[in-house]
PDB file of C-alpha atoms and ligand atoms in Angstrom:
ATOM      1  CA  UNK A   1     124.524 126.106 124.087  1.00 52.00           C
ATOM      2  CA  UNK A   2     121.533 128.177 126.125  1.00 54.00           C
ATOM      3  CA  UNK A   3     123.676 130.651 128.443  1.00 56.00           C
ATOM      4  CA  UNK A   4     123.053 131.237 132.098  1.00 65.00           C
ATOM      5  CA  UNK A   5     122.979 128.291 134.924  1.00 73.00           C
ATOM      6  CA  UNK A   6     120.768 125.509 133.716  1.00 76.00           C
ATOM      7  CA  UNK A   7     119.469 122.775 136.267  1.00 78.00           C
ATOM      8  CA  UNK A   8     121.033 119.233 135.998  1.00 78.00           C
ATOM      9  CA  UNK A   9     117.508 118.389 134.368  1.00 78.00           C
ATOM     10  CA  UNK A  10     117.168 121.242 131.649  1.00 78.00           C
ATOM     11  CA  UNK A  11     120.865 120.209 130.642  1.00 74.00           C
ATOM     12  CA  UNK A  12     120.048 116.558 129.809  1.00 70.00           C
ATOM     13  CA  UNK A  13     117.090 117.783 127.707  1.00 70.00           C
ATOM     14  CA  UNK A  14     119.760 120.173 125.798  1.00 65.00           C
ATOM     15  CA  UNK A  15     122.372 117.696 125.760  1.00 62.00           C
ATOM     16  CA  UNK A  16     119.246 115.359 123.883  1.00 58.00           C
ATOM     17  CA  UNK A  17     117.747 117.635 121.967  1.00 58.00           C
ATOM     18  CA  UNK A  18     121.369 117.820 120.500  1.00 52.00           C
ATOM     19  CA  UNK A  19     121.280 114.415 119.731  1.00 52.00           C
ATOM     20  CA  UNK A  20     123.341 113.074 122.393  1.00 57.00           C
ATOM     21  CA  UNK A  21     120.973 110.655 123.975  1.00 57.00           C
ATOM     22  CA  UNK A  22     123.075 107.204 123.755  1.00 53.00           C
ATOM     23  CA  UNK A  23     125.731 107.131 126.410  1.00 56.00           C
ATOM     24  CA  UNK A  24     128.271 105.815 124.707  1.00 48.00           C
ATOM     25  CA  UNK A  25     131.134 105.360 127.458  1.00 49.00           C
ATOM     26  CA  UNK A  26     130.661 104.201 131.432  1.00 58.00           C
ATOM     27  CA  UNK A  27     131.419 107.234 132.648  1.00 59.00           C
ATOM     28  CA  UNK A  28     131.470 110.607 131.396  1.00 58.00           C
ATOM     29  CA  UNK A  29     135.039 112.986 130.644  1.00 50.00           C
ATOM     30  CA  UNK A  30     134.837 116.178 131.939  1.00 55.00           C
ATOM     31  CA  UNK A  31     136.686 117.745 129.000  1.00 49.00           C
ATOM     32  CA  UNK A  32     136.823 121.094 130.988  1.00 53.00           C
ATOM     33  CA  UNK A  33     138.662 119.808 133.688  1.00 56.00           C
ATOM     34  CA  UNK A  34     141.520 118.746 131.126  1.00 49.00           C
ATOM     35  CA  UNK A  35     144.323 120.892 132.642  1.00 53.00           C
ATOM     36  CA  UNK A  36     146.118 123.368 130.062  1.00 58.00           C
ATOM     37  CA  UNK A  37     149.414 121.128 130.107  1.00 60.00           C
ATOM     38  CA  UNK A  38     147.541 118.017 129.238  1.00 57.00           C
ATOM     39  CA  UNK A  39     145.795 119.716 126.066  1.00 55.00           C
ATOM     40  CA  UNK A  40     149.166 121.114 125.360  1.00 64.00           C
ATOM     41  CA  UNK A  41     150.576 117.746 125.941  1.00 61.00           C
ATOM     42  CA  UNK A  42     148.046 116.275 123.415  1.00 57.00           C
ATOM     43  CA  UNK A  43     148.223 119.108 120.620  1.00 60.00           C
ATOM     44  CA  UNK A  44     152.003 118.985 120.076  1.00 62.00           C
ATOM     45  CA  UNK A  45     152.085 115.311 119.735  1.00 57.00           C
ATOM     46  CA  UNK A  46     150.042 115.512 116.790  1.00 54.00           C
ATOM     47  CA  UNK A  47     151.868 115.419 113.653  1.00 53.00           C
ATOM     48  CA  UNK A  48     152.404 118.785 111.553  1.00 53.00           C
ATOM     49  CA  UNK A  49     150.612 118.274 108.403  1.00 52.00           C
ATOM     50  CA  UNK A  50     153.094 119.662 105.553  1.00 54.00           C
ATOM     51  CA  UNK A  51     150.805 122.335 103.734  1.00 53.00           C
ATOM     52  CA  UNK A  52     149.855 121.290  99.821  1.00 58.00           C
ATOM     53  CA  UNK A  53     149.410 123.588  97.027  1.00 56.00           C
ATOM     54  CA  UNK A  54     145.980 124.151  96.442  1.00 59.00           C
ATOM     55  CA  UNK A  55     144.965 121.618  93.209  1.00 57.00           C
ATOM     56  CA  UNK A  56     143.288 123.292  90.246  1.00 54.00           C
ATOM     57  CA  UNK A  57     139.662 123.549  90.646  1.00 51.00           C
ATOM     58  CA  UNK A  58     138.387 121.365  87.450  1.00 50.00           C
ATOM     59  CA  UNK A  59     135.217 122.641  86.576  1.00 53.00           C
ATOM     60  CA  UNK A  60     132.067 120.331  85.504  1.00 49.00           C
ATOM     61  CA  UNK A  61     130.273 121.413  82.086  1.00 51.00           C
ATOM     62  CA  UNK A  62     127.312 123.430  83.630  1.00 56.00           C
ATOM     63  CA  UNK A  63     124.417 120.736  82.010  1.00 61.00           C
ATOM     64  CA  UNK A  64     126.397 117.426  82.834  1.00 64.00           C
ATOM     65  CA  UNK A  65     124.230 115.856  84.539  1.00 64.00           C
ATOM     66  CA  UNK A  66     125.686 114.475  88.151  1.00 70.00           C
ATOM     67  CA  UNK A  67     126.336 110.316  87.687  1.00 81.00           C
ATOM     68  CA  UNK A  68     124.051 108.491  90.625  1.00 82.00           C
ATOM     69  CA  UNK A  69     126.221 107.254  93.333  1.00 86.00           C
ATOM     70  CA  UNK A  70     127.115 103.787  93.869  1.00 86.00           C
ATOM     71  CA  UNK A  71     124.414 103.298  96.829  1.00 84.00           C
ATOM     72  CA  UNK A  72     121.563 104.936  94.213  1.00 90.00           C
ATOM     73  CA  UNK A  73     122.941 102.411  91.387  1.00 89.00           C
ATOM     74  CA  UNK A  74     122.936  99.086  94.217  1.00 89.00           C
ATOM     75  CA  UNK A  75     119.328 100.306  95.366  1.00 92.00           C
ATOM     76  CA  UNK A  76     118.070 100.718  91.761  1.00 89.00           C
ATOM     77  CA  UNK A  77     119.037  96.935  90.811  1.00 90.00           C
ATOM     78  CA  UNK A  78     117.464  95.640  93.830  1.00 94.00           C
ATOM     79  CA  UNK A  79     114.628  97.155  94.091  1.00 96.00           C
ATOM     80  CA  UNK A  80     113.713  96.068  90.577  1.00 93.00           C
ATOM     81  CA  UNK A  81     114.147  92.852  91.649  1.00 94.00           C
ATOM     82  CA  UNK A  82     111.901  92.778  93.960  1.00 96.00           C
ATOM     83  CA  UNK A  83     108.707  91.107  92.590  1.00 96.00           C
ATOM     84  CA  UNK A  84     106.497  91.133  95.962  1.00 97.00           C
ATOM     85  CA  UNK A  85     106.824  93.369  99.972  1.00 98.00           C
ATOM     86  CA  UNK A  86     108.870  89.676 101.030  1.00 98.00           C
ATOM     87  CA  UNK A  87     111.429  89.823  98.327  1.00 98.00           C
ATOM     88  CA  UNK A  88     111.437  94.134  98.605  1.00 98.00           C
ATOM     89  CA  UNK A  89     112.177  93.723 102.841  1.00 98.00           C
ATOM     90  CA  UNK A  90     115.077  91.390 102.292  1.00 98.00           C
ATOM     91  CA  UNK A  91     116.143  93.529  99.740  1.00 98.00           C
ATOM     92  CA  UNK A  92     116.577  96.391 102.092  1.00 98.00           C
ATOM     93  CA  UNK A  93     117.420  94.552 104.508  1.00 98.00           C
ATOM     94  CA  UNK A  94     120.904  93.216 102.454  1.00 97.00           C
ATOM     95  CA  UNK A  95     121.438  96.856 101.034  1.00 97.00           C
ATOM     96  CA  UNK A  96     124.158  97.926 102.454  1.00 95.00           C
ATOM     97  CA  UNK A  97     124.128 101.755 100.555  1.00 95.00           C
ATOM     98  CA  UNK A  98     123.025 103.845 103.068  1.00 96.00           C
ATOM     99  CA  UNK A  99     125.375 105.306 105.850  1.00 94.00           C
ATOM    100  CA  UNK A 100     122.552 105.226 108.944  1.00 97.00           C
ATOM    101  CA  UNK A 101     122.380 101.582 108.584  1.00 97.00           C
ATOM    102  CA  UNK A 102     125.533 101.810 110.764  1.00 96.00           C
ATOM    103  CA  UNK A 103     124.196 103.429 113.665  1.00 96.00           C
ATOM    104  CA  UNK A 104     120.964 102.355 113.446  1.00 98.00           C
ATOM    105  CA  UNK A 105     119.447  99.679 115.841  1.00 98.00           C
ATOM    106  CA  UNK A 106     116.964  97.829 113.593  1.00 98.00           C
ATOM    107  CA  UNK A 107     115.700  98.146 110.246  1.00 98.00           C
ATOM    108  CA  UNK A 108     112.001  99.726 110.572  1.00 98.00           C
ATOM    109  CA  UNK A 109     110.489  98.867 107.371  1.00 98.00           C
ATOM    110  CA  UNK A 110     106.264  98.693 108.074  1.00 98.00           C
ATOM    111  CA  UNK A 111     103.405  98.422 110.060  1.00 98.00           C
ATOM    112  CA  UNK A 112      99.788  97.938 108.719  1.00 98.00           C
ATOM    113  CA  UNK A 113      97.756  96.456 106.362  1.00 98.00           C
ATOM    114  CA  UNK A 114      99.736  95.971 103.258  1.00 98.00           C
ATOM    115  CA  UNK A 115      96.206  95.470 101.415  1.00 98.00           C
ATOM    116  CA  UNK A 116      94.869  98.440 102.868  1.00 98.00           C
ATOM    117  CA  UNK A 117      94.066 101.030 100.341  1.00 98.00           C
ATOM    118  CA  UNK A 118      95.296 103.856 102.134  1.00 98.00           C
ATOM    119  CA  UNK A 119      99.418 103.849 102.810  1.00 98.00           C
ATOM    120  CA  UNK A 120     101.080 106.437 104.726  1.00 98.00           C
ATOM    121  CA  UNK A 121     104.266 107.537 104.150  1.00 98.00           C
ATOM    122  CA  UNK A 122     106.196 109.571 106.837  1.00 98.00           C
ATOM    123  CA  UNK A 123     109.802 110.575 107.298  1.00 98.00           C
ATOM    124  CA  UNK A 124     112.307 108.436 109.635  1.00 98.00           C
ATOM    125  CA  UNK A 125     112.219 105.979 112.398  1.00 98.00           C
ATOM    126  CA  UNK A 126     113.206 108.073 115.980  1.00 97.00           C
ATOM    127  CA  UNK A 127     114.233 106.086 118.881  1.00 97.00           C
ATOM    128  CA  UNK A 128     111.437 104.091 119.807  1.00 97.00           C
ATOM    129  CA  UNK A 129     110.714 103.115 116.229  1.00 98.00           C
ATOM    130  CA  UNK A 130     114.662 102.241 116.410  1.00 98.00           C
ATOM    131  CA  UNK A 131     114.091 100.072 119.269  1.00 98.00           C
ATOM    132  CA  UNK A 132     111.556  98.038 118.124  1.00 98.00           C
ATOM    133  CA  UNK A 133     111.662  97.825 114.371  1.00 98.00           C
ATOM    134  CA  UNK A 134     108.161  99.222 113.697  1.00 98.00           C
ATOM    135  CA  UNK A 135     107.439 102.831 111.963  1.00 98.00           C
ATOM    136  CA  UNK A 136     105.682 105.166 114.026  1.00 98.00           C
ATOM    137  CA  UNK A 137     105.756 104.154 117.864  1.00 98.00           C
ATOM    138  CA  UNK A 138     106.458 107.034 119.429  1.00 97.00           C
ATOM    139  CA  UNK A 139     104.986 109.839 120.565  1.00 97.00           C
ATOM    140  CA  UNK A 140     104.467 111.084 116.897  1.00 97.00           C
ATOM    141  CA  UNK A 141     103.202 107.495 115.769  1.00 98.00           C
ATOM    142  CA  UNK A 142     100.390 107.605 118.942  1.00 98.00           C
ATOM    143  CA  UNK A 143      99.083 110.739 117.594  1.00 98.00           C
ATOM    144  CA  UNK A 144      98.951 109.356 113.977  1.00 98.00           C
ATOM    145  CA  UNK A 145      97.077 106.752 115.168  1.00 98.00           C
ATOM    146  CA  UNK A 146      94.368 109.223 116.634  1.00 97.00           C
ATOM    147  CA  UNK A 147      94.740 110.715 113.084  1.00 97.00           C
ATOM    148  CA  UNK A 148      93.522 107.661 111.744  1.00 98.00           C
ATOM    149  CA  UNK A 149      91.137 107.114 114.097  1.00 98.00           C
ATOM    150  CA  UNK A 150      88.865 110.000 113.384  1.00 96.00           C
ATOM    151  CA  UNK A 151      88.822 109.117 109.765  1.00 97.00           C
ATOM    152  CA  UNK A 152      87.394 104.915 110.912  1.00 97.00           C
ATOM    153  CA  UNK A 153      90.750 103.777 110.290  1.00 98.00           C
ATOM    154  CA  UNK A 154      93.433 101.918 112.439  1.00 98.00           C
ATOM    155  CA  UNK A 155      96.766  99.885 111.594  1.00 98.00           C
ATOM    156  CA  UNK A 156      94.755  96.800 109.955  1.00 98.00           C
ATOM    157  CA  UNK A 157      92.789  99.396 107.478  1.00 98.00           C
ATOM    158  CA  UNK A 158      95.948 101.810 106.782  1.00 98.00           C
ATOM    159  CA  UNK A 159      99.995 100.234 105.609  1.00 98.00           C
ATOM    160  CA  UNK A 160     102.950 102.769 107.108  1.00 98.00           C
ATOM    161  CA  UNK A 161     105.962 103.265 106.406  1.00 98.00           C
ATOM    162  CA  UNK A 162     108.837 106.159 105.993  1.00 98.00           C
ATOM    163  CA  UNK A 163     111.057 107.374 103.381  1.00 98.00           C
ATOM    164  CA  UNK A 164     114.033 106.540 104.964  1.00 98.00           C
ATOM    165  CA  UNK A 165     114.321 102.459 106.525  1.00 98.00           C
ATOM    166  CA  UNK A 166     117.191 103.626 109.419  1.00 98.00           C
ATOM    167  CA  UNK A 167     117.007 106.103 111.975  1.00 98.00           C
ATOM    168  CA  UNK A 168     119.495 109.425 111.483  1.00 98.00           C
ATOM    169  CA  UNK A 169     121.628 109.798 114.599  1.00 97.00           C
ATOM    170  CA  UNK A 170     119.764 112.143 117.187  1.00 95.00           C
ATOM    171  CA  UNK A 171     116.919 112.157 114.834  1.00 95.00           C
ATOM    172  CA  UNK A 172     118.758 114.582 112.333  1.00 96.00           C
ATOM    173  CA  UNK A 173     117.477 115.566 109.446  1.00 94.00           C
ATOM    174  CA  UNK A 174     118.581 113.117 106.751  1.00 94.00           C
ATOM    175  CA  UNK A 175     120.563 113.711 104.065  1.00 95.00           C
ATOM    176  CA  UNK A 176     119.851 114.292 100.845  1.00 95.00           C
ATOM    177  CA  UNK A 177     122.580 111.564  99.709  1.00 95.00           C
ATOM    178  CA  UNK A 178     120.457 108.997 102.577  1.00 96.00           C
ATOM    179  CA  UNK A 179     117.344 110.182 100.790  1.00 97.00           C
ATOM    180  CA  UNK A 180     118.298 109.182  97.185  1.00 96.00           C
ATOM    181  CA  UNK A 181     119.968 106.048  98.560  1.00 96.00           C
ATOM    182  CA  UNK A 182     116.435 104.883  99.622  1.00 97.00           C
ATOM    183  CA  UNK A 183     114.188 106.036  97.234  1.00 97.00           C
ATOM    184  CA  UNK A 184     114.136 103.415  94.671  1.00 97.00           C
ATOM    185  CA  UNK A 185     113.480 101.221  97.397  1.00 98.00           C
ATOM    186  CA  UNK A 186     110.433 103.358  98.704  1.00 98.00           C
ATOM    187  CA  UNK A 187     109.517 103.643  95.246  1.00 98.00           C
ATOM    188  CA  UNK A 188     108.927 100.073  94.553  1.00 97.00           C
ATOM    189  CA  UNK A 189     107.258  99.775  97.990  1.00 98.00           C
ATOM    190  CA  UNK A 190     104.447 102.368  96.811  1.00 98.00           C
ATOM    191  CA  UNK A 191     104.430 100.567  93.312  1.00 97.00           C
ATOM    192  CA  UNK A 192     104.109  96.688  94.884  1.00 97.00           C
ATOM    193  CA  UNK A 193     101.360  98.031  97.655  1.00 98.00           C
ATOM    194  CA  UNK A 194      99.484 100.745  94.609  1.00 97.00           C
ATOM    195  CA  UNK A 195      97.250 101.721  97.445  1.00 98.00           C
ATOM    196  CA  UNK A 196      94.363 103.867  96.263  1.00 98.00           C
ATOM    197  CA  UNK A 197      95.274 106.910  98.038  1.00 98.00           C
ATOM    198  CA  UNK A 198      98.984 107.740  99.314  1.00 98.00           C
ATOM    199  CA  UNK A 199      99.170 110.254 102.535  1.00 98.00           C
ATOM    200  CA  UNK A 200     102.649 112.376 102.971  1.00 98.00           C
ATOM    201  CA  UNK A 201     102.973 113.043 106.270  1.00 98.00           C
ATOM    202  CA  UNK A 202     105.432 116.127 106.697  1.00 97.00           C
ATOM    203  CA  UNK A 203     107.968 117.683 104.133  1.00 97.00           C
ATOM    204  CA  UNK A 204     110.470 115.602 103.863  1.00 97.00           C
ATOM    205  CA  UNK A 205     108.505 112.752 102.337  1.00 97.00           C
ATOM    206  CA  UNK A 206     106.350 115.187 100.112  1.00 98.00           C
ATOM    207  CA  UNK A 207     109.521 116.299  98.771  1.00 98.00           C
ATOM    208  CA  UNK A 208     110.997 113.615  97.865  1.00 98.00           C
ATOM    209  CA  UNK A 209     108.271 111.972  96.673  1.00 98.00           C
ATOM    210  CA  UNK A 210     106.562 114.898  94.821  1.00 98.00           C
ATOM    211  CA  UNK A 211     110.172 116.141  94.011  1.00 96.00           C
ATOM    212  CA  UNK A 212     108.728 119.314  94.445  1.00 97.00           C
ATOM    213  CA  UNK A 213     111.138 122.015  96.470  1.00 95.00           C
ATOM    214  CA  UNK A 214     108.241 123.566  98.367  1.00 97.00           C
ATOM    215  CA  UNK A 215     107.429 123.058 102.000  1.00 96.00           C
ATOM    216  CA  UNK A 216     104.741 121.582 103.437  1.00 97.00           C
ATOM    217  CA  UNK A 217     103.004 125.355 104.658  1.00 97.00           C
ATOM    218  CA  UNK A 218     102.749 125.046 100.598  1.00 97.00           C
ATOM    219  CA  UNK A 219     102.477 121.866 100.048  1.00 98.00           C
ATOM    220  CA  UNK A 220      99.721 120.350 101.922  1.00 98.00           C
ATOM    221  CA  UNK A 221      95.709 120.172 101.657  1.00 98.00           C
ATOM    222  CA  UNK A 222      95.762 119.220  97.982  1.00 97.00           C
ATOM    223  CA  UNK A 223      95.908 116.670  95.992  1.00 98.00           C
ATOM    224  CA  UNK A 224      98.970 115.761  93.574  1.00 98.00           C
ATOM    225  CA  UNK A 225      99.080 112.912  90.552  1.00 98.00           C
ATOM    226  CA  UNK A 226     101.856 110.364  92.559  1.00 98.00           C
ATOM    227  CA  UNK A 227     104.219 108.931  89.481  1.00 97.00           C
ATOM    228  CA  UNK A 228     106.901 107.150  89.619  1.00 96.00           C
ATOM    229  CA  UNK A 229     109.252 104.423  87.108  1.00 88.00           C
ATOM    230  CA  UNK A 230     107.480 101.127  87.019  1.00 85.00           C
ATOM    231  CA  UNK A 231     103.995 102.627  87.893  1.00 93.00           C
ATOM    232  CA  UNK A 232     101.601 102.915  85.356  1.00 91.00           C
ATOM    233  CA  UNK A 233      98.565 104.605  86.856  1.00 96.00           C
ATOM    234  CA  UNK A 234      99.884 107.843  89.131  1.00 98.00           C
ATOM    235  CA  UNK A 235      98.431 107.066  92.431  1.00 98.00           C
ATOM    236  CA  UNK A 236      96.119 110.401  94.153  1.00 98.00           C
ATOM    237  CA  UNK A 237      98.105 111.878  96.869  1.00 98.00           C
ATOM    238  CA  UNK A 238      97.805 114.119 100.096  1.00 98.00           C
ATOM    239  CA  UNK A 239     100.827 116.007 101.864  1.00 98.00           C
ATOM    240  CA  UNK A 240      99.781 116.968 105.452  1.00 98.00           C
ATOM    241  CA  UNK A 241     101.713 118.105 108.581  1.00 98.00           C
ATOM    242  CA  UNK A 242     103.649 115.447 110.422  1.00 98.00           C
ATOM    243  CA  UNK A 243     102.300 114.478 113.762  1.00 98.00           C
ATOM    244  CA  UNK A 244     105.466 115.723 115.329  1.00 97.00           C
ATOM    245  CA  UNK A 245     105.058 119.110 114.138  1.00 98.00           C
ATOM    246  CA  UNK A 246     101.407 119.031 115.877  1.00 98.00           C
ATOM    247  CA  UNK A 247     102.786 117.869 119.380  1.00 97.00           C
ATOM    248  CA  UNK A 248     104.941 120.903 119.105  1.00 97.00           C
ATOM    249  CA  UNK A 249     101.865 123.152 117.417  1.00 97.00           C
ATOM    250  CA  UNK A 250      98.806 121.473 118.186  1.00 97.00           C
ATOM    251  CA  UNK A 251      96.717 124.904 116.453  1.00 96.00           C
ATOM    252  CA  UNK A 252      97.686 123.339 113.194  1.00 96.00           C
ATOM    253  CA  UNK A 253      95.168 120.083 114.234  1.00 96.00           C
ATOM    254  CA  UNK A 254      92.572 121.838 112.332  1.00 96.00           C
ATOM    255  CA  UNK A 255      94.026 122.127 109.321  1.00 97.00           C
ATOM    256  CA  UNK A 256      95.314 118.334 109.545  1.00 97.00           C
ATOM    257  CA  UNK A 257      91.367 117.324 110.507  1.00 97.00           C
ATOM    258  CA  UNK A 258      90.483 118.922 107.113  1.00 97.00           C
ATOM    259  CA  UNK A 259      93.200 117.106 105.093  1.00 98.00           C
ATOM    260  CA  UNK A 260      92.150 114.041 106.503  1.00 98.00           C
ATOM    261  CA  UNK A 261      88.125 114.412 105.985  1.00 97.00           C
ATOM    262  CA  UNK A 262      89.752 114.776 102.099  1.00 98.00           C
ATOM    263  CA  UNK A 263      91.309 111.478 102.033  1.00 98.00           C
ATOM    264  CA  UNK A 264      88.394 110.129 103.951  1.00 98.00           C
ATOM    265  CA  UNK A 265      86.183 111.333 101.139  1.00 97.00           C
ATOM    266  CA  UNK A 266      89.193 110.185  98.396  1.00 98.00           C
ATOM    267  CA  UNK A 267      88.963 106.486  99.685  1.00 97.00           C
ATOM    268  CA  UNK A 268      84.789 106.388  99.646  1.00 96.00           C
ATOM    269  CA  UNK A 269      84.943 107.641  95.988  1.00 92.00           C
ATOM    270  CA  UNK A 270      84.056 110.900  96.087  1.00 68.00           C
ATOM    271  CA  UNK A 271      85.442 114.363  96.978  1.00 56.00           C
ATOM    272  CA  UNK A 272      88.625 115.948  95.932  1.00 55.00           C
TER     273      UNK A 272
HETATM  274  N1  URA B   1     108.462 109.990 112.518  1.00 78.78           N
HETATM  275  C1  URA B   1     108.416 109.474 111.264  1.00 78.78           C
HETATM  276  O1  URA B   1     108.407 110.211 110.273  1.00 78.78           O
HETATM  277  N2  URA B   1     108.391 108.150 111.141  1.00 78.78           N
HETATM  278  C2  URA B   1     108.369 107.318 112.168  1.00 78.78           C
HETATM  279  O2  URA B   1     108.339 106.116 111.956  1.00 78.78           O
HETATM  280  C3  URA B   1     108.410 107.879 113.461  1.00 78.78           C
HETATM  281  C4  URA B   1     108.451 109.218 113.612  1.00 78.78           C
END
């Protein structure tokens, strides 16, 4: 926590830029007012754990490879099923594999043109996406639409969606077990749309997708093969910054303007 006074104002931004920003009781417990006999009180009626021996650390063989988790296995099958974006969405929408499904509002699985032949792929929902179901809606999502704008496009020329279905609590980064849990799902979304060009926006999805460990100061600007199971031509692909990141550092907008005259030459036919 910042030290020094804040204003009443400044600590509600902390307090959300924490991730605290769903009130989740009517009113609020001063937890500093607690007296000193009450958290006494409270502490020595909790039960005295008896203390184990520490088990024997059992080591795995250095090249077994890790087995997928149950979520990665449930989202695997599924996805395959899925023949067309209908049968993928229920799919998703019935997986029950991935933790932020819990605390999430509504799915957000999305917006566009799914016969458009450019598809964008960004990160997670955040709140507002939360709220209403549909990927980029927010701050971020109005810039990405000015994005698209300068390149002719709008949301009935361009198909959006995220690598992640749920929005992570506070907006934290996800994990990489909510990642994995998702990805054969994203994967067959990329495979049953095959646009002509795919755009990361930010690292996380260029990651993942690329499964390349490099961030996106590396990663974007240039052009990468897109592969993946079940996809038989590898689909041309452009990591740029995320929209979010250019709210915060809007000197970066050049860089983004010259990624995106790329994909605007990409989806003519020419350029690189
Ligand atoms: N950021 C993302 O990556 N996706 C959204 O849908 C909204 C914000």
């Amino acid at each position: 926590m910042p030290t020094g006074i804040m204003s009443p104002l400044d600590a509600l931004r902390w307090s959300i830029e924490m991730g605290a920003d769903e009130a989740v009781l009517d009113a609020p417990i001063d937890r500093y007012a607690e007296s000193a006999a009450q958290l006494a009180a409270r502490q020595s009626s909790l039960p005295t754990l008896p203390v184990r021996p520490a088990e024997p650390v059992v080591r795995q063989a250095a090249q077994a490879p890790l087995a997928p988790s149950q979520g990665v296995v449930d989202s695997r099958n599924a996805a395959a099923k899925a023949g067309n974006l209908t049968e993928l969405r229920a799919a998703v929408a019935a997986f029950e594999g991935c933790a932020l499904k819990q605390t999430a509002t509504n799915m957000v699985f999305s917006d566009g043109n799914p016969e458009a032949d450019l598809m964008i792929m960004g990160e997670a929902p955040g709140a507002e996406e939360d709220r209403q179901g549909v990927p980029f809606v927010g701050a971020s999502g109005k810039l990405l639409d000015r994005m698209l704008e300068a390149i002719g496009r709008d949301r009935t020329s361009a198909y959006i969606s995220n690598i992640l279905f749920w929005r992570p609590p506070g907006n934290r980064n996800p994990t990489d077990a909510e990642v994995a849990a998702c990805m054969p799902f994203v994967q067959r979304h990329i495979a049953l749309v095959r646009p002509k060009v795919l755009v990361f926006v930010g690292g996380a999805s260029a990651k993942a997708l690329l499964d390349r460990k490099e961030g996106i100061m590396r990663l974007r600007g240039k052009w990468y093969d897109y592969t993946s199971p079940g996809l038989e031509v590898p689909i041309p692909a452009m990591a740029t910054f995320h929209p979010a990141y250019l709210l915060r550092s809007p000197g970066q907008k050049r860089e983004v303007w010259r990624d995106f005259l790329a994909i605007k030459s990409r989806l003519a036919g020419s350029g690189n």
